[in-house]
CSV table of C-alpha atoms in Angstrom, one decimal:
chain,number,residue,atom,x,y,z
A,183,MET,CA,20.3,101.9,-109.7
A,184,SER,CA,20.5,105.6,-108.6
A,185,ASP,CA,21.8,107.3,-105.8
A,186,ASP,CA,18.6,108.5,-104.1
A,187,GLU,CA,17.6,104.6,-104.7
A,188,LEU,CA,20.6,103.6,-102.9
A,189,ASN,CA,20.5,106.2,-100.3
A,190,THR,CA,16.7,106.6,-99.2
A,191,ARG,CA,15.4,103.1,-99.4
A,192,THR,CA,15.9,99.3,-100.5
A,193,PRO,CA,15.5,98.6,-104.1
A,194,GLU,CA,12.2,97.4,-105.3
A,195,ARG,CA,13.3,94.3,-106.7
A,196,PRO,CA,16.7,93.0,-105.2
A,197,VAL,CA,18.4,90.3,-107.4
A,198,HIS,CA,18.8,88.3,-104.7
A,199,MET,CA,18.7,88.2,-100.5
A,200,ARG,CA,19.5,85.3,-97.8
A,201,HIS,CA,19.3,86.6,-94.5
A,202,SER,CA,20.4,84.7,-91.7
A,203,SER,CA,18.7,81.8,-89.1
A,204,SER,CA,20.8,84.1,-86.2
A,205,HIS,CA,18.2,86.4,-84.0
A,206,ASP,CA,20.7,87.9,-81.7
A,207,ARG,CA,23.1,88.3,-84.6
A,208,SER,CA,20.6,88.9,-87.3
A,209,GLY,CA,20.0,92.8,-87.1
A,210,ARG,CA,16.1,91.7,-88.0
A,211,ALA,CA,13.2,93.9,-86.0
A,212,GLY,CA,12.9,92.3,-82.5
A,213,ALA,CA,16.5,91.4,-82.1
A,214,ALA,CA,18.0,92.9,-79.4
A,215,GLN,CA,20.4,96.1,-81.0
A,216,VAL,CA,24.2,94.5,-81.3
A,217,LYS,CA,27.0,97.3,-81.0
A,218,LEU,CA,29.2,96.3,-83.9
A,219,ALA,CA,27.9,95.6,-87.7
A,220,VAL,CA,30.9,94.3,-90.0
A,221,ILE,CA,30.0,95.1,-93.8
A,222,ILE,CA,31.4,92.8,-96.6
A,223,THR,CA,31.2,93.8,-100.0
A,224,CYS,CA,31.9,91.6,-102.7
A,225,PHE,CA,32.5,92.0,-106.4
A,226,ASN,CA,34.1,89.0,-108.4
A,227,TYR,CA,36.1,87.8,-105.2
A,228,SER,CA,35.1,84.4,-105.1
A,229,ARG,CA,38.6,83.3,-104.1
A,230,PHE,CA,38.8,84.9,-100.8
A,231,VAL,CA,34.9,86.0,-99.7
A,232,ASP,CA,34.7,82.8,-97.6
A,233,ARG,CA,37.5,83.3,-96.0
A,234,ALA,CA,36.8,86.3,-95.0
A,235,ILE,CA,33.1,85.3,-93.6
A,236,GLU,CA,34.7,82.5,-92.2
A,237,SER,CA,37.1,84.6,-89.8
A,238,VAL,CA,34.1,86.5,-88.6
A,239,LEU,CA,31.6,83.4,-88.1
A,240,SER,CA,34.3,81.4,-86.3
A,241,GLN,CA,34.8,84.3,-83.1
A,242,ASP,CA,30.9,84.2,-82.7
A,243,CYS,CA,30.5,87.7,-80.8
A,244,VAL,CA,27.1,88.2,-79.8
A,245,ASP,CA,27.6,91.4,-80.3
A,246,CYS,CA,28.6,91.6,-83.7
A,247,GLN,CA,26.4,91.6,-86.8
A,248,LEU,CA,27.9,90.2,-90.2
A,249,ILE,CA,26.1,91.6,-93.3
A,250,VAL,CA,27.3,90.5,-96.5
A,251,ILE,CA,26.8,92.4,-99.8
A,252,ASP,CA,27.6,90.9,-102.9
A,253,ASP,CA,27.7,94.0,-105.1
A,254,GLY,CA,26.1,92.6,-108.7
A,255,SER,CA,29.5,90.2,-109.0
A,256,THR,CA,30.0,88.0,-112.5
A,257,ASP,CA,32.2,85.1,-110.8
A,258,ASP,CA,30.2,82.4,-108.2
A,259,SER,CA,31.2,85.0,-105.6
A,260,TRP,CA,27.2,84.3,-104.8
A,261,ASP,CA,26.7,81.5,-104.7
A,262,VAL,CA,29.8,80.9,-102.8
A,263,ILE,CA,28.2,83.5,-99.9
A,264,CYS,CA,24.5,81.4,-99.9
A,265,ARG,CA,26.6,78.3,-99.0
A,266,ARG,CA,26.5,80.4,-95.5
A,267,ASN,CA,24.1,81.3,-93.0
A,268,VAL,CA,24.8,84.8,-92.8
A,269,GLN,CA,22.4,87.9,-93.8
A,270,ALA,CA,22.7,88.6,-96.9
A,271,PHE,CA,22.0,90.5,-100.4
A,272,ARG,CA,23.1,90.9,-104.0
A,273,ILE,CA,22.9,94.2,-105.4
A,274,PRO,CA,23.4,96.0,-108.8
A,275,ASN,CA,26.9,96.5,-109.2
A,276,SER,CA,27.1,100.1,-108.0
A,277,GLY,CA,30.9,100.6,-106.4
A,278,GLN,CA,31.6,99.7,-102.9
A,279,ARG,CA,30.5,103.4,-101.1
A,280,LYS,CA,26.8,102.5,-102.6
A,281,ALA,CA,26.8,98.8,-101.7
A,282,CYS,CA,28.3,100.0,-97.9
A,283,LEU,CA,25.2,102.6,-97.6
A,284,TYR,CA,23.1,100.0,-99.1
A,285,ALA,CA,24.4,97.5,-96.1
A,286,LEU,CA,24.3,100.6,-93.7
A,287,GLN,CA,20.4,100.3,-94.6
A,288,GLN,CA,20.1,97.5,-92.9
A,289,THR,CA,21.7,97.4,-89.6
A,290,ASN,CA,21.1,99.9,-86.7
A,291,ALA,CA,24.4,98.9,-84.8
A,292,PRO,CA,26.0,101.8,-83.5
A,293,PHE,CA,29.4,101.3,-84.8
A,294,VAL,CA,30.6,100.0,-88.6
A,295,LEU,CA,33.5,98.0,-89.7
A,296,PHE,CA,33.8,97.4,-93.4
A,297,LEU,CA,36.0,94.8,-94.3
A,298,ASP,CA,37.2,94.3,-97.6
A,299,ALA,CA,36.4,90.5,-99.3
A,300,ASP,CA,39.7,89.7,-100.1
A,301,ASP,CA,40.9,90.4,-96.6
A,302,GLU,CA,40.0,88.1,-92.8
A,303,LEU,CA,40.0,89.4,-89.2
A,304,LEU,CA,42.1,87.4,-86.7
A,305,PRO,CA,40.8,85.3,-83.7
A,306,GLY,CA,39.7,87.3,-80.5
A,307,SER,CA,39.5,90.8,-82.6
A,308,LEU,CA,35.8,91.5,-82.0
A,309,ASP,CA,35.4,90.9,-78.8
A,310,LEU,CA,38.3,93.2,-78.0
A,311,ILE,CA,37.5,96.0,-80.5
A,312,VAL,CA,34.2,96.0,-79.0
A,313,ALA,CA,35.2,96.2,-75.3
A,314,CYS,CA,36.8,99.5,-76.9
A,315,LEU,CA,34.2,101.4,-78.2
A,316,ASP,CA,31.3,104.1,-76.3
A,317,GLU,CA,29.8,106.7,-77.9
A,318,ARG,CA,32.6,109.2,-77.9
A,319,VAL,CA,34.5,107.5,-79.8
A,320,ALA,CA,34.4,108.4,-83.9
A,321,LYS,CA,36.5,105.5,-85.1
A,322,LEU,CA,38.9,102.8,-83.8
A,323,GLN,CA,42.1,101.8,-85.9
A,324,PHE,CA,44.1,98.3,-85.6
A,325,PRO,CA,47.1,97.5,-87.9
A,326,LEU,CA,46.8,94.1,-90.5
A,327,THR,CA,49.2,91.8,-91.0
A,328,ARG,CA,50.3,92.1,-94.8
A,329,ILE,CA,49.6,89.1,-96.5
A,330,ASP,CA,49.7,87.6,-99.8
A,331,GLY,CA,47.0,86.0,-102.3
A,332,ASP,CA,47.7,82.5,-100.9
A,333,GLY,CA,47.8,83.5,-97.3
A,334,HIS,CA,51.5,84.0,-97.0
A,335,MET,CA,53.2,86.7,-94.6
A,336,ILE,CA,54.9,89.7,-96.4
A,337,SER,CA,55.3,92.2,-93.7
A,338,GLY,CA,54.3,92.9,-90.6
A,339,PRO,CA,52.1,95.5,-89.0
A,340,ALA,CA,50.7,97.9,-91.6
A,341,PRO,CA,51.1,100.7,-90.6
A,342,GLU,CA,52.8,100.3,-87.0
A,343,LEU,CA,50.6,102.3,-84.7
A,344,LYS,CA,51.1,103.9,-81.5
A,345,ALA,CA,48.3,102.6,-78.8
A,346,PHE,CA,46.3,105.9,-78.2
A,347,ARG,CA,42.6,108.0,-77.3
A,348,GLY,CA,42.3,111.2,-77.9
A,349,ARG,CA,41.9,113.9,-80.2
A,350,ASP,CA,45.4,114.7,-80.5
A,351,LEU,CA,44.7,113.7,-84.6
A,352,VAL,CA,42.7,117.2,-85.5
A,353,GLY,CA,46.3,119.1,-85.9
A,354,ARG,CA,48.2,117.1,-87.5
A,355,VAL,CA,45.2,116.7,-90.1
A,356,LEU,CA,44.9,120.3,-90.9
A,357,ARG,CA,48.5,121.1,-91.1
A,358,THR,CA,48.7,117.5,-93.4
A,359,GLY,CA,45.6,116.3,-94.5
A,360,VAL,CA,46.0,112.7,-93.3
A,361,TYR,CA,47.2,111.0,-90.7
A,362,ALA,CA,48.6,107.5,-90.0
A,363,THR,CA,45.8,104.7,-90.7
A,364,PRO,CA,44.8,101.6,-91.9
A,365,PRO,CA,43.5,100.4,-95.1
A,366,THR,CA,39.7,100.0,-95.3
A,367,SER,CA,39.2,96.8,-93.1
A,368,GLY,CA,42.1,98.1,-90.7
A,369,ASN,CA,39.1,101.3,-89.1
A,370,VAL,CA,36.2,101.3,-87.3
A,371,PHE,CA,33.7,104.2,-87.6
A,372,ARG,CA,30.5,105.9,-85.4
A,373,ARG,CA,27.7,105.5,-87.5
A,374,ASP,CA,27.1,109.4,-87.7
A,375,VAL,CA,30.7,109.8,-89.3
A,376,CYS,CA,29.6,107.1,-92.1
A,377,ASP,CA,27.0,109.8,-92.7
A,378,PHE,CA,29.2,111.8,-94.9
A,379,LEU,CA,29.6,108.7,-97.3
A,380,GLN,CA,26.0,110.0,-98.2
A,381,GLU,CA,27.9,113.2,-100.3
A,382,ALA,CA,30.8,111.3,-101.1
A,383,ASP,CA,29.6,110.9,-104.7
A,384,TYR,CA,33.3,111.7,-106.2
A,385,ASP,CA,34.6,108.5,-104.7
A,386,GLU,CA,33.6,104.4,-105.1
A,387,ALA,CA,35.8,103.8,-101.7
A,388,VAL,CA,34.5,104.1,-97.7
A,389,ASP,CA,38.3,104.7,-97.0
A,390,GLY,CA,38.4,108.7,-98.1
A,391,VAL,CA,36.8,111.6,-96.1
A,392,ILE,CA,35.7,109.4,-93.1
A,393,LEU,CA,38.9,108.4,-91.9
A,394,PHE,CA,40.1,112.4,-92.1
A,395,VAL,CA,37.1,114.1,-90.9
A,396,ALA,CA,36.5,111.2,-87.4
A,397,PRO,CA,38.9,113.4,-85.6
A,398,PHE,CA,36.9,116.2,-86.0
A,399,LEU,CA,33.6,114.6,-84.7
A,400,GLY,CA,34.9,112.3,-81.6
A,401,GLU,CA,38.2,110.2,-80.1
A,402,ILE,CA,40.5,108.2,-81.8
A,403,VAL,CA,41.0,105.0,-80.6
A,404,SER,CA,44.2,103.5,-81.7
A,405,LEU,CA,45.8,99.4,-81.2
A,406,SER,CA,49.3,98.6,-81.5
A,407,GLN,CA,48.1,94.4,-82.1
A,408,PRO,CA,47.1,94.0,-85.4
A,409,LEU,CA,43.6,92.3,-85.5
A,410,GLY,CA,43.8,91.2,-89.3
A,411,LEU,CA,44.9,90.5,-92.0
A,412,TYR,CA,45.4,92.6,-95.1
A,413,ARG,CA,46.1,90.9,-98.8
A,414,VAL,CA,47.9,92.3,-101.5
A,415,HIS,CA,47.6,90.8,-104.6
A,416,GLY,CA,47.1,91.7,-108.6
A,417,SER,CA,43.9,92.2,-108.5
A,418,ASN,CA,44.1,95.0,-105.6
A,419,ASP,CA,42.5,97.6,-106.6
A,420,SER,CA,45.9,100.2,-105.8
A,421,ALA,CA,48.2,97.3,-107.0
A,422,PHE,CA,50.1,97.5,-110.3
A,423,GLY,CA,50.9,94.1,-111.1
A,424,GLY,CA,54.4,94.9,-111.9
A,425,GLU,CA,53.2,98.2,-114.2
A,426,LEU,CA,53.0,101.7,-113.7
A,427,ASN,CA,49.7,102.9,-114.4
A,428,VAL,CA,50.0,106.7,-114.9
A,429,ARG,CA,46.1,106.5,-114.9
A,430,THR,CA,45.5,104.6,-111.3
A,431,LEU,CA,48.3,107.3,-110.2
A,432,ARG,CA,46.6,110.7,-111.2
A,433,ARG,CA,43.2,109.2,-110.6
A,434,ASP,CA,44.5,108.5,-106.5
A,435,ARG,CA,46.0,112.2,-106.9
A,436,GLU,CA,42.4,113.5,-108.5
A,437,ARG,CA,40.9,111.9,-105.5
A,438,PHE,CA,42.8,113.3,-102.6
A,439,GLY,CA,42.0,116.8,-103.9
A,440,LYS,CA,38.4,115.7,-104.2
A,441,ARG,CA,38.5,114.1,-100.4
A,442,MET,CA,40.6,117.7,-99.5
A,443,GLU,CA,37.9,119.9,-101.4
A,444,HIS,CA,35.2,117.8,-99.1
A,445,LEU,CA,37.0,118.0,-95.7
A,446,ARG,CA,37.4,121.7,-96.2
A,447,GLN,CA,33.2,122.1,-96.6
A,448,ILE,CA,32.7,119.9,-93.4
A,449,LEU,CA,35.0,121.1,-91.2
A,450,PRO,CA,32.8,124.3,-90.4
A,451,LEU,CA,30.1,121.9,-89.4
A,452,CYS,CA,32.6,120.9,-86.5
A,453,GLY,CA,33.3,124.3,-85.6
A,454,TYR,CA,36.9,124.5,-87.7
A,455,ARG,CA,36.6,127.4,-90.1
A,456,SER,CA,40.3,127.3,-91.5
A,457,GLY,CA,44.0,125.8,-91.0
A,458,LEU,CA,43.8,123.1,-93.4
A,459,ILE,CA,46.7,123.2,-95.6
A,460,ALA,CA,46.0,123.6,-99.7
A,461,THR,CA,46.4,120.6,-101.1
A,462,GLU,CA,48.7,121.5,-103.5
A,463,HIS,CA,51.3,121.7,-100.7
A,464,ALA,CA,50.2,118.5,-99.0
A,465,TYR,CA,52.9,115.8,-98.9
A,466,PHE,CA,50.2,112.9,-100.1
A,467,HIS,CA,49.9,115.6,-103.2
A,468,ARG,CA,53.6,116.2,-103.7
A,469,GLU,CA,54.7,112.3,-103.6
A,470,ARG,CA,52.1,111.4,-106.3
A,471,SER,CA,53.2,114.5,-108.5
A,472,LEU,CA,56.8,112.9,-108.4
A,473,TYR,CA,55.7,109.2,-109.7
A,474,ILE,CA,53.4,110.7,-112.5
A,475,ALA,CA,56.5,112.2,-113.3
A,476,VAL,CA,59.3,109.1,-113.4
A,477,ALA,CA,55.7,107.3,-114.8
A,478,GLU,CA,55.5,109.1,-117.8
A,479,ASN,CA,59.6,109.8,-118.3
A,480,ARG,CA,60.4,113.2,-117.3
A,481,TRP,CA,62.9,114.8,-115.0
A,482,VAL,CA,61.6,116.7,-112.0
A,483,PRO,CA,62.9,120.2,-111.3
A,484,VAL,CA,65.1,120.3,-107.8
A,485,SER,CA,62.4,122.9,-106.2
A,486,ASP,CA,59.3,120.2,-106.7
A,487,ILE,CA,61.8,117.3,-105.0
A,488,VAL,CA,62.8,120.6,-102.4
A,489,GLY,CA,59.1,120.7,-101.8
A,490,LEU,CA,58.7,116.8,-100.9
A,491,LEU,CA,61.7,116.9,-99.1
A,492,ARG,CA,60.5,119.4,-96.9
A,493,ARG,CA,56.7,118.3,-96.3
A,494,LEU,CA,58.6,114.9,-95.2
A,495,TRP,CA,60.4,116.4,-92.6
A,496,GLY,CA,58.2,119.0,-91.3
A,497,ASP,CA,55.1,116.4,-91.0
A,498,GLY,CA,56.1,114.9,-87.8
A,499,TYR,CA,56.6,111.2,-89.7
A,500,PRO,CA,58.6,108.6,-87.6
A,501,PHE,CA,62.6,109.5,-88.3
A,502,ARG,CA,63.3,106.3,-89.6
A,503,MET,CA,60.4,106.3,-92.5
A,504,LYS,CA,61.8,110.2,-93.3
A,505,ILE,CA,65.3,108.9,-94.0
A,506,ILE,CA,64.4,105.8,-96.1
A,507,MET,CA,62.1,107.5,-98.0
A,508,THR,CA,64.6,110.7,-99.0
A,509,ALA,CA,66.7,108.5,-99.7
A,510,PHE,CA,64.2,107.3,-102.2
A,511,PHE,CA,62.9,110.0,-103.3
A,512,VAL,CA,66.5,111.6,-104.2
A,513,THR,CA,67.3,108.3,-106.6
A,514,ILE,CA,64.2,108.3,-108.4
A,515,ALA,CA,64.7,112.0,-108.8
A,516,ALA,CA,68.2,111.4,-110.1
A,517,PHE,CA,68.8,107.6,-111.9
A,518,PRO,CA,68.0,107.8,-115.5
A,519,ARG,CA,64.3,107.4,-116.0
A,520,ALA,CA,64.2,103.8,-117.4
A,521,ARG,CA,65.5,102.9,-113.8
A,522,ALA,CA,63.7,105.3,-111.6
A,523,ARG,CA,60.6,103.7,-113.3
A,524,ARG,CA,61.7,100.1,-112.3
A,525,ALA,CA,62.8,101.1,-108.9
A,526,LEU,CA,59.3,102.5,-108.4
A,527,GLU,CA,57.2,99.9,-109.7
A,528,TYR,CA,59.3,97.7,-107.3
A,529,ARG,CA,57.7,99.7,-104.1
A,530,LEU,CA,54.4,99.8,-105.3
A,531,GLY,CA,54.2,96.5,-106.3
A,532,ALA,CA,51.6,94.0,-104.8
A,533,GLY,CA,54.8,91.7,-103.5
A,534,PRO,CA,57.1,91.7,-100.6
A,535,ARG,CA,59.9,94.3,-100.7
A,536,SER,CA,63.4,94.9,-99.5
A,537,ALA,CA,66.9,97.2,-100.0
A,538,TRP,CA,68.0,94.6,-102.2
A,539,GLY,CA,65.2,94.0,-104.2
A,540,PHE,CA,65.4,97.8,-104.5
A,541,VAL,CA,68.7,97.5,-105.5
A,542,LYS,CA,68.0,95.0,-107.9
A,543,ALA,CA,65.1,96.9,-109.3
A,544,LEU,CA,67.6,100.0,-110.1
A,545,ILE,CA,70.6,98.3,-111.5
């Protein structure tokens, strides 16, 4: 399926379509417009998708609409989805971004939450979210509690967010290219912000450029209360399954560069003609470069470590994080390559982490 097909029209022969009988949540012609659409896209997550759907339906939020997209799964995800009375579509496998763009065509809701099929929303979260949304809000964000594949808690809020509302993040994005933001399922976007996904053909994910352009398009509402569950398991796109993957690390660095270039092109449309940090100077780029060197068993020049630490200490991160990450970077830069690699695998792995676990990985 081409970009044009997904971006401009409904496919002439979708594999399957299933509509909910609930008129106040269906989003179909004649139904009252809802404020928030929750979009679940699923690819081979039959083990988890029913829990994601239930976490939305059980809240019975009358101002919310649920749309489920099966992105050409080869397992029994579609059968699981069809057991639920929800508005659902099955399309040829296209990747998350295109699946979400297809879902956006099925709703006229002014705000959208892209809920990963392996994540869940907590009870009462939708009513709380909807109450915070108005036309001035470009993005709402909230922490997620990390759980493993079996639903056991791994850690508390990720990330730890302060409650605020405003446009103060503009300066931070210009200085660093990033800001503290949750994974995909912890964000709600105003619909016009999602329009930039149309141009992001370099990216299969949706938690890319729209995260960082949002502060330039309106106010950011940040909630400190965890409102969802973020499932960490071996099948996560970002998980390494206990073994470093140089290809994935390089992909992440390259994708960051493309997102930065895209953002650089968008900013003039928002009235900002300069000021965005150079990609190669950004903290994320420097951090991933260190990880790639360790994964390739290369020693890192002292100048690169110094540059990374300068970015870390100059970018306004919490003091505790600065201390922890400084110790981590110096350790993996100085220790023998095999030990440094084990320590990095531990930090990037899918399981729970602790200081003692990190020490054991080193020795």
